[in-house]
mmCIF file of C-alpha atoms in Angstrom:
data_model
loop_
_atom_site.group_PDB
_atom_site.id
_atom_site.type_symbol
_atom_site.label_atom_id
_atom_site.label_comp_id
_atom_site.label_asym_id
_atom_site.label_seq_id
_atom_site.Cartn_x
_atom_site.Cartn_y
_atom_site.Cartn_z
ATOM 1 C CA UNK A 132 -97.074 194.298 136.928
ATOM 2 C CA UNK A 133 -94.798 193.936 133.650
ATOM 3 C CA UNK A 134 -94.501 197.688 134.295
ATOM 4 C CA UNK A 135 -93.873 197.519 137.593
ATOM 5 C CA UNK A 136 -90.518 194.573 136.568
ATOM 6 C CA UNK A 137 -89.089 197.058 134.271
ATOM 7 C CA UNK A 138 -89.531 200.216 136.214
ATOM 8 C CA UNK A 139 -87.603 198.199 138.938
ATOM 9 C CA UNK A 140 -85.079 195.829 136.600
ATOM 10 C CA UNK A 141 -83.755 199.851 135.166
ATOM 11 C CA UNK A 142 -83.377 201.593 138.901
ATOM 12 C CA UNK A 143 -81.337 198.851 139.956
ATOM 13 C CA UNK A 144 -78.693 199.032 137.159
ATOM 14 C CA UNK A 145 -78.116 202.986 137.672
ATOM 15 C CA UNK A 146 -77.807 202.446 141.191
ATOM 16 C CA UNK A 147 -75.546 199.389 140.660
ATOM 17 C CA UNK A 148 -73.417 201.961 138.477
ATOM 18 C CA UNK A 149 -73.044 204.404 140.540
ATOM 19 C CA UNK A 150 -71.432 201.560 143.205
ATOM 20 C CA UNK A 151 -69.381 200.337 140.923
ATOM 21 C CA UNK A 152 -68.334 203.922 139.810
ATOM 22 C CA UNK A 153 -64.560 204.619 141.254
ATOM 23 C CA UNK A 154 -63.846 208.007 141.878
ATOM 24 C CA UNK A 155 -61.034 209.915 140.275
ATOM 25 C CA UNK A 156 -58.202 209.627 143.377
ATOM 26 C CA UNK A 157 -58.834 205.547 144.261
ATOM 27 C CA UNK A 158 -58.263 205.427 140.311
ATOM 28 C CA UNK A 159 -54.754 207.365 140.366
ATOM 29 C CA UNK A 160 -53.394 205.903 142.740
ATOM 30 C CA UNK A 161 -53.809 202.541 141.810
ATOM 31 C CA UNK A 162 -52.436 203.678 138.896
ATOM 32 C CA UNK A 163 -49.354 205.207 140.725
ATOM 33 C CA UNK A 164 -49.401 202.414 142.967
ATOM 34 C CA UNK A 165 -48.447 199.870 139.679
ATOM 35 C CA UNK A 166 -46.357 202.397 138.173
ATOM 36 C CA UNK A 167 -44.477 203.434 141.605
ATOM 37 C CA UNK A 168 -43.821 199.492 141.784
ATOM 38 C CA UNK A 169 -41.943 198.894 138.463
ATOM 39 C CA UNK A 170 -39.822 201.826 139.408
ATOM 40 C CA UNK A 171 -38.720 200.923 142.897
ATOM 41 C CA UNK A 172 -37.936 197.002 141.461
ATOM 42 C CA UNK A 173 -35.305 199.311 139.059
ATOM 43 C CA UNK A 174 -34.121 201.945 140.975
ATOM 44 C CA UNK A 175 -35.434 201.223 145.486
ATOM 45 C CA UNK A 176 -34.813 197.795 145.972
ATOM 46 C CA UNK A 177 -31.091 196.318 145.027
ATOM 47 C CA UNK A 178 -30.760 198.459 148.603
ATOM 48 C CA UNK A 179 -33.969 199.024 150.804
ATOM 49 C CA UNK A 180 -34.898 195.289 149.466
ATOM 50 C CA UNK A 181 -38.491 193.314 148.043
ATOM 51 C CA UNK A 182 -39.791 194.519 151.200
ATOM 52 C CA UNK A 183 -38.368 197.639 152.023
ATOM 53 C CA UNK A 184 -36.722 195.764 155.005
ATOM 54 C CA UNK A 185 -33.366 197.599 153.804
ATOM 55 C CA UNK A 186 -29.663 196.562 154.425
ATOM 56 C CA UNK A 187 -28.252 196.216 157.653
ATOM 57 C CA UNK A 188 -26.522 199.571 159.318
ATOM 58 C CA UNK A 189 -26.262 200.212 155.489
ATOM 59 C CA UNK A 190 -29.816 200.987 154.500
ATOM 60 C CA UNK A 191 -32.476 202.053 155.925
ATOM 61 C CA UNK A 192 -35.765 200.054 155.916
ATOM 62 C CA UNK A 193 -38.839 201.772 155.074
ATOM 63 C CA UNK A 194 -41.393 199.951 157.339
ATOM 64 C CA UNK A 195 -41.480 203.578 159.782
ATOM 65 C CA UNK A 196 -44.459 204.967 159.353
ATOM 66 C CA UNK A 197 -43.605 207.628 161.947
ATOM 67 C CA UNK A 198 -40.757 209.289 160.016
ATOM 68 C CA UNK A 199 -42.696 208.408 157.032
ATOM 69 C CA UNK A 200 -45.340 211.158 158.130
ATOM 70 C CA UNK A 201 -43.727 212.951 159.979
ATOM 71 C CA UNK A 202 -41.023 213.836 156.535
ATOM 72 C CA UNK A 203 -43.926 213.965 154.214
ATOM 73 C CA UNK A 204 -42.960 217.088 152.549
ATOM 74 C CA UNK A 205 -38.851 215.826 152.373
ATOM 75 C CA UNK A 206 -39.819 212.198 150.361
ATOM 76 C CA UNK A 207 -39.912 213.930 147.427
ATOM 77 C CA UNK A 208 -36.909 215.761 147.723
ATOM 78 C CA UNK A 209 -34.125 212.077 148.842
ATOM 79 C CA UNK A 210 -35.709 209.933 146.224
ATOM 80 C CA UNK A 211 -34.923 212.355 143.699
ATOM 81 C CA UNK A 212 -31.172 214.699 145.522
ATOM 82 C CA UNK A 213 -30.410 210.974 148.260
ATOM 83 C CA UNK A 214 -29.429 212.037 151.114
ATOM 84 C CA UNK A 215 -26.272 213.077 152.811
ATOM 85 C CA UNK A 216 -27.324 213.206 156.407
ATOM 86 C CA UNK A 217 -27.960 210.684 159.709
ATOM 87 C CA UNK A 218 -31.111 209.851 160.018
ATOM 88 C CA UNK A 219 -32.881 208.336 163.253
ATOM 89 C CA UNK A 220 -35.150 205.630 161.478
ATOM 90 C CA UNK A 221 -36.870 203.221 163.979
ATOM 91 C CA UNK A 222 -34.987 204.360 167.237
ATOM 92 C CA UNK A 223 -31.402 203.524 164.416
ATOM 93 C CA UNK A 224 -29.124 206.211 162.993
ATOM 94 C CA UNK A 225 -28.564 204.702 159.428
ATOM 95 C CA UNK A 226 -25.488 207.586 158.816
ATOM 96 C CA UNK A 227 -24.513 206.449 154.819
ATOM 97 C CA UNK A 228 -25.459 208.243 152.003
ATOM 98 C CA UNK A 229 -27.930 208.006 149.690
ATOM 99 C CA UNK A 230 -27.327 208.251 145.794
ATOM 100 C CA UNK A 231 -29.150 211.130 143.697
ATOM 101 C CA UNK A 232 -31.827 209.479 140.994
ATOM 102 C CA UNK A 233 -31.524 212.387 138.474
ATOM 103 C CA UNK A 234 -33.085 210.489 135.616
ATOM 104 C CA UNK A 235 -36.306 210.311 137.331
ATOM 105 C CA UNK A 236 -38.990 212.333 136.310
ATOM 106 C CA UNK A 237 -41.236 214.183 139.088
ATOM 107 C CA UNK A 238 -43.978 211.847 137.669
ATOM 108 C CA UNK A 239 -42.426 208.521 138.592
ATOM 109 C CA UNK A 240 -40.987 210.292 142.186
ATOM 110 C CA UNK A 241 -44.422 211.315 142.623
ATOM 111 C CA UNK A 242 -45.549 207.241 141.603
ATOM 112 C CA UNK A 243 -42.790 205.797 143.559
ATOM 113 C CA UNK A 244 -43.395 207.566 146.084
ATOM 114 C CA UNK A 245 -47.024 206.571 147.087
ATOM 115 C CA UNK A 246 -46.053 203.246 146.021
ATOM 116 C CA UNK A 247 -43.358 203.164 149.205
ATOM 117 C CA UNK A 248 -45.566 205.345 151.364
ATOM 118 C CA UNK A 249 -48.728 202.602 150.713
ATOM 119 C CA UNK A 250 -47.127 199.658 150.910
ATOM 120 C CA UNK A 251 -44.563 197.473 153.738
ATOM 121 C CA UNK A 252 -47.619 198.623 156.260
ATOM 122 C CA UNK A 253 -47.478 202.010 155.577
ATOM 123 C CA UNK A 254 -50.878 203.540 154.185
ATOM 124 C CA UNK A 255 -50.197 207.155 153.827
ATOM 125 C CA UNK A 256 -52.775 207.669 150.961
ATOM 126 C CA UNK A 257 -52.648 209.338 147.614
ATOM 127 C CA UNK A 258 -50.469 212.707 147.006
ATOM 128 C CA UNK A 259 -50.612 214.214 143.500
ATOM 129 C CA UNK A 260 -48.133 214.480 140.395
ATOM 130 C CA UNK A 261 -49.077 218.258 141.106
ATOM 131 C CA UNK A 262 -47.550 218.584 144.731
ATOM 132 C CA UNK A 263 -44.654 217.300 143.991
ATOM 133 C CA UNK A 264 -44.028 218.708 141.795
ATOM 134 C CA UNK A 265 -44.290 221.547 143.732
ATOM 135 C CA UNK A 266 -42.218 220.309 145.988
ATOM 136 C CA UNK A 267 -39.614 219.019 143.943
ATOM 137 C CA UNK A 268 -39.226 223.290 143.126
ATOM 138 C CA UNK A 269 -39.097 224.258 146.587
ATOM 139 C CA UNK A 270 -35.518 221.286 147.931
ATOM 140 C CA UNK A 271 -32.845 222.494 149.211
ATOM 141 C CA UNK B 248 -51.707 133.635 134.814
ATOM 142 C CA UNK B 249 -47.840 133.015 135.271
ATOM 143 C CA UNK B 250 -47.341 134.722 132.762
ATOM 144 C CA UNK B 251 -48.321 138.170 134.085
ATOM 145 C CA UNK B 252 -47.203 137.301 137.790
ATOM 146 C CA UNK B 253 -43.274 136.731 136.544
ATOM 147 C CA UNK B 254 -43.350 139.573 134.388
ATOM 148 C CA UNK B 255 -45.334 141.700 136.938
ATOM 149 C CA UNK B 256 -41.392 139.868 139.185
ATOM 150 C CA UNK B 257 -39.141 141.194 136.476
ATOM 151 C CA UNK B 258 -40.583 145.077 135.989
ATOM 152 C CA UNK B 259 -40.097 144.767 139.947
ATOM 153 C CA UNK B 260 -36.830 143.453 139.776
ATOM 154 C CA UNK B 261 -35.082 145.872 135.977
ATOM 155 C CA UNK B 262 -36.922 148.631 138.745
ATOM 156 C CA UNK B 263 -34.389 148.214 141.769
ATOM 157 C CA UNK B 264 -31.749 147.673 139.964
ATOM 158 C CA UNK B 265 -31.508 150.494 138.317
ATOM 159 C CA UNK B 266 -32.642 152.722 141.133
ATOM 160 C CA UNK B 267 -30.174 151.458 142.930
ATOM 161 C CA UNK B 268 -27.223 152.255 140.417
ATOM 162 C CA UNK B 269 -27.449 156.402 141.863
ATOM 163 C CA UNK B 270 -23.652 157.526 142.341
ATOM 164 C CA UNK B 271 -23.194 159.854 144.723
ATOM 165 C CA UNK B 272 -23.280 163.880 142.941
ATOM 166 C CA UNK B 273 -20.297 165.539 142.744
ATOM 167 C CA UNK B 274 -19.392 169.401 141.402
ATOM 168 C CA UNK B 275 -18.123 170.024 138.001
ATOM 169 C CA UNK B 276 -14.555 171.177 137.833
ATOM 170 C CA UNK B 277 -15.202 174.661 136.122
ATOM 171 C CA UNK B 278 -11.665 176.784 134.237
ATOM 172 C CA UNK B 279 -8.834 175.416 132.156
ATOM 173 C CA UNK B 280 -7.694 171.733 132.819
ATOM 174 C CA UNK B 281 -5.010 169.438 131.354
ATOM 175 C CA UNK B 282 -3.779 165.925 131.969
ATOM 176 C CA UNK B 283 -0.424 164.895 133.354
ATOM 177 C CA UNK B 284 1.420 161.826 133.573
ATOM 178 C CA UNK B 285 2.030 161.709 137.756
ATOM 179 C CA UNK B 286 3.187 158.258 140.244
ATOM 180 C CA UNK B 287 1.112 156.574 142.142
ATOM 181 C CA UNK B 288 3.027 155.668 145.324
ATOM 182 C CA UNK B 289 3.708 152.361 143.843
ATOM 183 C CA UNK B 290 5.652 154.531 141.445
ATOM 184 C CA UNK B 291 3.580 153.420 138.606
ATOM 185 C CA UNK B 292 2.799 156.159 135.964
ATOM 186 C CA UNK B 293 -1.293 156.589 135.471
ATOM 187 C CA UNK B 294 -2.206 159.975 133.269
ATOM 188 C CA UNK B 295 -4.300 162.441 135.957
ATOM 189 C CA UNK B 296 -6.573 165.628 134.948
ATOM 190 C CA UNK B 297 -4.417 168.557 136.822
ATOM 191 C CA UNK B 298 -7.695 171.674 137.086
ATOM 192 C CA UNK B 299 -7.166 175.040 137.431
ATOM 193 C CA UNK B 300 -6.513 176.658 141.100
ATOM 194 C CA UNK B 301 -6.879 179.670 142.195
ATOM 195 C CA UNK B 302 -3.055 180.736 142.896
ATOM 196 C CA UNK B 303 -1.128 182.003 146.609
ATOM 197 C CA UNK B 304 -3.198 185.808 147.465
ATOM 198 C CA UNK B 305 -2.315 187.590 149.964
ATOM 199 C CA UNK B 306 -4.511 191.235 150.617
ATOM 200 C CA UNK B 307 -5.040 193.348 153.515
ATOM 201 C CA UNK B 308 -8.337 192.481 155.384
ATOM 202 C CA UNK B 309 -10.579 194.129 157.407
ATOM 203 C CA UNK B 310 -8.733 195.093 160.544
ATOM 204 C CA UNK B 311 -5.333 195.921 157.846
ATOM 205 C CA UNK B 312 -4.442 192.310 159.232
ATOM 206 C CA UNK B 313 -2.243 191.172 155.629
ATOM 207 C CA UNK B 314 -4.601 187.589 155.105
ATOM 208 C CA UNK B 315 -2.962 184.940 152.211
ATOM 209 C CA UNK B 316 -4.585 181.974 150.502
ATOM 210 C CA UNK B 317 -3.476 180.492 154.193
ATOM 211 C CA UNK B 318 -6.411 182.004 155.738
ATOM 212 C CA UNK B 319 -8.722 179.174 153.916
ATOM 213 C CA UNK B 320 -6.613 176.008 153.611
ATOM 214 C CA UNK B 321 -8.843 173.358 154.696
ATOM 215 C CA UNK B 322 -11.733 174.794 154.034
ATOM 216 C CA UNK B 323 -14.407 175.607 151.014
ATOM 217 C CA UNK B 324 -15.063 178.552 150.530
ATOM 218 C CA UNK B 325 -17.394 180.606 148.666
ATOM 219 C CA UNK B 326 -15.187 184.247 147.304
ATOM 220 C CA UNK B 327 -17.129 187.277 145.162
ATOM 221 C CA UNK B 328 -16.241 191.269 144.170
ATOM 222 C CA UNK B 329 -18.010 193.952 144.930
ATOM 223 C CA UNK B 330 -17.275 197.358 146.383
ATOM 224 C CA UNK B 331 -18.522 199.343 149.639
ATOM 225 C CA UNK B 332 -19.573 202.065 148.010
ATOM 226 C CA UNK B 333 -22.368 200.073 145.335
ATOM 227 C CA UNK B 334 -25.721 200.923 144.751
ATOM 228 C CA UNK B 335 -26.100 198.060 141.995
ATOM 229 C CA UNK B 336 -25.786 194.589 142.023
ATOM 230 C CA UNK B 337 -23.662 194.326 145.225
ATOM 231 C CA UNK B 338 -25.663 194.800 148.183
ATOM 232 C CA UNK B 339 -28.159 192.938 146.145
ATOM 233 C CA UNK B 340 -25.842 190.384 145.829
ATOM 234 C CA UNK B 341 -25.049 190.819 149.602
ATOM 235 C CA UNK B 342 -28.010 190.477 151.220
ATOM 236 C CA UNK B 343 -28.311 186.885 149.626
ATOM 237 C CA UNK B 344 -24.898 186.025 150.813
ATOM 238 C CA UNK B 345 -25.783 187.141 154.365
ATOM 239 C CA UNK B 346 -28.872 184.387 154.029
ATOM 240 C CA UNK B 347 -25.972 181.413 152.750
ATOM 241 C CA UNK B 348 -23.605 182.648 155.998
ATOM 242 C CA UNK B 349 -25.676 182.987 158.193
ATOM 243 C CA UNK B 350 -26.627 178.838 157.728
ATOM 244 C CA UNK B 351 -23.372 177.923 158.429
ATOM 245 C CA UNK B 352 -22.612 179.704 160.985
ATOM 246 C CA UNK B 353 -21.090 177.113 162.927
ATOM 247 C CA UNK B 354 -19.441 175.306 159.979
ATOM 248 C CA UNK B 355 -15.949 175.741 160.715
ATOM 249 C CA UNK B 356 -15.397 174.330 156.507
ATOM 250 C CA UNK B 357 -17.175 176.944 155.727
ATOM 251 C CA UNK B 358 -15.075 180.559 154.737
ATOM 252 C CA UNK B 359 -15.364 183.655 153.076
ATOM 253 C CA UNK B 360 -14.056 186.352 151.021
ATOM 254 C CA UNK B 361 -15.494 189.268 149.203
ATOM 255 C CA UNK B 362 -13.030 190.774 147.381
ATOM 256 C CA UNK B 363 -13.170 194.860 146.954
ATOM 257 C CA UNK B 364 -12.228 196.161 143.031
ATOM 258 C CA UNK B 365 -12.173 199.856 143.943
ATOM 259 C CA UNK B 366 -8.872 200.519 145.214
ATOM 260 C CA UNK B 367 -9.302 204.330 145.255
ATOM 261 C CA UNK B 368 -12.123 204.520 147.843
ATOM 262 C CA UNK B 369 -12.317 201.120 149.721
ATOM 263 C CA UNK B 370 -9.178 201.364 152.247
ATOM 264 C CA UNK B 371 -9.905 198.431 154.988
ATOM 265 C CA UNK B 372 -10.961 200.891 157.835
ATOM 266 C CA UNK B 373 -13.870 201.164 155.324
ATOM 267 C CA UNK B 374 -14.654 197.724 154.197
ATOM 268 C CA UNK B 375 -14.911 197.668 157.815
ATOM 269 C CA UNK B 376 -17.095 199.961 158.535
ATOM 270 C CA UNK B 377 -19.110 198.377 155.819
ATOM 271 C CA UNK B 378 -18.740 194.954 157.566
ATOM 272 C CA UNK B 379 -20.240 195.549 160.587
ATOM 273 C CA UNK B 380 -22.808 197.427 159.023
ATOM 274 C CA UNK B 381 -23.944 194.363 156.804
ATOM 275 C CA UNK B 382 -23.748 192.414 160.541
ATOM 276 C CA UNK B 383 -21.015 190.343 159.261
ATOM 277 C CA UNK B 384 -18.435 191.569 161.614
ATOM 278 C CA UNK B 385 -15.367 188.263 162.422
ATOM 279 C CA UNK B 386 -13.144 186.433 160.923
ATOM 280 C CA UNK B 387 -15.546 184.428 158.450
ATOM 281 C CA UNK B 388 -16.053 186.587 156.624
ATOM 282 C CA UNK B 389 -12.917 188.301 154.806
ATOM 283 C CA UNK B 390 -13.330 191.376 153.322
ATOM 284 C CA UNK B 391 -9.825 192.218 151.421
ATOM 285 C CA UNK B 392 -8.308 195.422 150.214
ATOM 286 C CA UNK B 393 -5.358 194.743 147.643
ATOM 287 C CA UNK B 394 -3.697 196.694 144.020
ATOM 288 C CA UNK B 395 -5.771 196.997 141.660
ATOM 289 C CA UNK B 396 -3.376 194.442 139.271
ATOM 290 C CA UNK B 397 -4.136 191.762 141.791
ATOM 291 C CA UNK B 398 -7.421 191.921 142.803
ATOM 292 C CA UNK B 399 -8.739 192.368 139.016
ATOM 293 C CA UNK B 400 -6.314 189.808 137.718
ATOM 294 C CA UNK B 401 -7.110 186.546 140.475
ATOM 295 C CA UNK B 402 -11.027 188.077 139.108
ATOM 296 C CA UNK B 403 -10.817 187.881 135.748
ATOM 297 C CA UNK B 404 -8.146 184.992 135.128
ATOM 298 C CA UNK B 405 -8.460 182.401 138.347
ATOM 299 C CA UNK B 406 -12.673 183.532 139.157
ATOM 300 C CA UNK B 407 -13.296 183.645 136.252
ATOM 301 C CA UNK B 408 -15.698 187.136 136.583
ATOM 302 C CA UNK B 409 -14.894 190.170 134.733
ATOM 303 C CA UNK B 410 -14.413 193.572 136.435
ATOM 304 C CA UNK B 411 -13.537 196.758 135.401
ATOM 305 C CA UNK B 412 -13.733 200.260 135.761
ATOM 306 C CA UNK B 413 -15.273 202.268 133.872
ATOM 307 C CA UNK B 414 -16.232 205.697 134.024
ATOM 308 C CA UNK B 415 -19.803 205.941 132.308
ATOM 309 C CA UNK B 416 -21.938 203.041 135.292
ATOM 310 C CA UNK B 417 -23.085 205.437 138.043
ATOM 311 C CA UNK B 418 -20.820 204.431 140.693
ATOM 312 C CA UNK B 419 -17.466 204.624 138.250
ATOM 313 C CA UNK B 420 -17.183 200.284 138.215
ATOM 314 C CA UNK B 421 -18.616 197.488 136.405
ATOM 315 C CA UNK B 422 -18.479 193.165 137.414
ATOM 316 C CA UNK B 423 -20.324 190.872 137.500
ATOM 317 C CA UNK B 424 -22.142 189.331 140.482
ATOM 318 C CA UNK B 425 -21.059 185.653 140.703
ATOM 319 C CA UNK B 426 -20.876 183.850 143.944
ATOM 320 C CA UNK B 427 -17.859 181.256 143.128
ATOM 321 C CA UNK B 428 -17.611 178.129 144.835
ATOM 322 C CA UNK B 429 -13.921 177.606 145.633
ATOM 323 C CA UNK B 430 -13.350 173.642 146.870
ATOM 324 C CA UNK B 431 -9.731 172.649 149.753
ATOM 325 C CA UNK B 432 -7.853 171.725 146.880
ATOM 326 C CA UNK B 433 -8.353 175.232 145.109
ATOM 327 C CA UNK B 434 -10.470 173.938 142.510
ATOM 328 C CA UNK B 435 -13.512 176.631 141.491
ATOM 329 C CA UNK B 436 -16.272 174.372 141.435
ATOM 330 C CA UNK B 437 -19.292 176.490 140.815
ATOM 331 C CA UNK B 438 -20.316 179.570 140.069
ATOM 332 C CA UNK B 439 -24.008 180.938 140.809
ATOM 333 C CA UNK B 440 -25.343 184.345 140.353
ATOM 334 C CA UNK B 441 -25.629 186.110 143.546
ATOM 335 C CA UNK B 442 -29.070 188.546 142.752
ATOM 336 C CA UNK B 443 -30.387 185.513 141.437
ATOM 337 C CA UNK B 444 -32.683 183.697 144.704
ATOM 338 C CA UNK B 445 -33.051 180.429 142.897
ATOM 339 C CA UNK B 446 -29.637 180.045 142.155
ATOM 340 C CA UNK B 447 -27.808 181.250 145.936
ATOM 341 C CA UNK B 448 -31.622 178.063 146.892
ATOM 342 C CA UNK B 449 -28.367 175.877 144.827
ATOM 343 C CA UNK B 450 -25.500 177.315 146.353
ATOM 344 C CA UNK B 451 -26.580 176.040 149.313
ATOM 345 C CA UNK B 452 -27.447 172.727 148.950
ATOM 346 C CA UNK B 453 -23.898 172.664 146.842
ATOM 347 C CA UNK B 454 -21.882 173.594 149.808
ATOM 348 C CA UNK B 455 -23.239 169.601 151.445
ATOM 349 C CA UNK B 456 -22.354 167.514 148.409
ATOM 350 C CA UNK B 457 -18.847 169.595 148.414
ATOM 351 C CA UNK B 458 -18.405 168.882 151.637
ATOM 352 C CA UNK B 459 -19.488 165.141 151.350
ATOM 353 C CA UNK B 460 -16.080 164.327 148.517
ATOM 354 C CA UNK B 461 -14.449 165.252 151.607
ATOM 355 C CA UNK B 462 -15.837 162.471 153.791
ATOM 356 C CA UNK B 463 -14.888 159.737 152.383
#
């Protein structure tokens, strides 16, 4: 009987360990989200707002999931180099120039991009730093 | 027993007296001040405090119309200094100021005056575009363009807000983000950091207090 109890406790703890184990991607995502939030507050929030609501017709909101999805390969370049073309967001045209942020490193861009695309009602998931780095090398 | 009752009664009396003794809240005066001897209506001399006031000014507004201090006559107004290509504190300041604007939109005694410090680029048509995109275009909120000298002197000497050109700053200019509250007699009655939400909330509470001073 005693052996039986010990065995079952052992088995239960093994199961618990496996269940509580997060995969590496989830940990990375949480890491990016928390660092990305700090960068967002320092660099983006002035214009795009606490909740990504934008500012009038001056700065577009970051809540257009369709736009973000369609342009997901360009987002890193826009964050780092700014934008100088008109963008259609939520069906409205935004023509103001977005400034460049040359001081952001590749990992900063990756983190703030993951934060913005997974906040404000967006849910685009994780993008690893290596992929962002590659996108940044191929900016137009 | 009687003693206890009478002491309670005395306590209550004191509390009532003390709580009824509140004065009407008044906002402070900012800036330089000096005492002057003035004559009242009966010709009797008395000493009065003279506070710093905003001098006459004349600028072009967002509609390229010459606008002077007469536009603010009989109104309390909120003044600030910004520039349209600013990416640091100005968007936050104006995001917060819009909430004040919306709250006092229908009050004819309140006005808003924003001076640009970018005398090179922010011509009236640029200010017009900015105002429209901000969503506040109209005579209640004036966006004013003037020469460097006139605007910078007004900011530093009269509104007590530091402004300046700085080639090392990201956008080329530096300035403080104060929203300055001016009363109907052109005296400075408050300065609120436009980037801080709690101070902007205080401004919203102080405007009615200032307006109430003129109701008597």
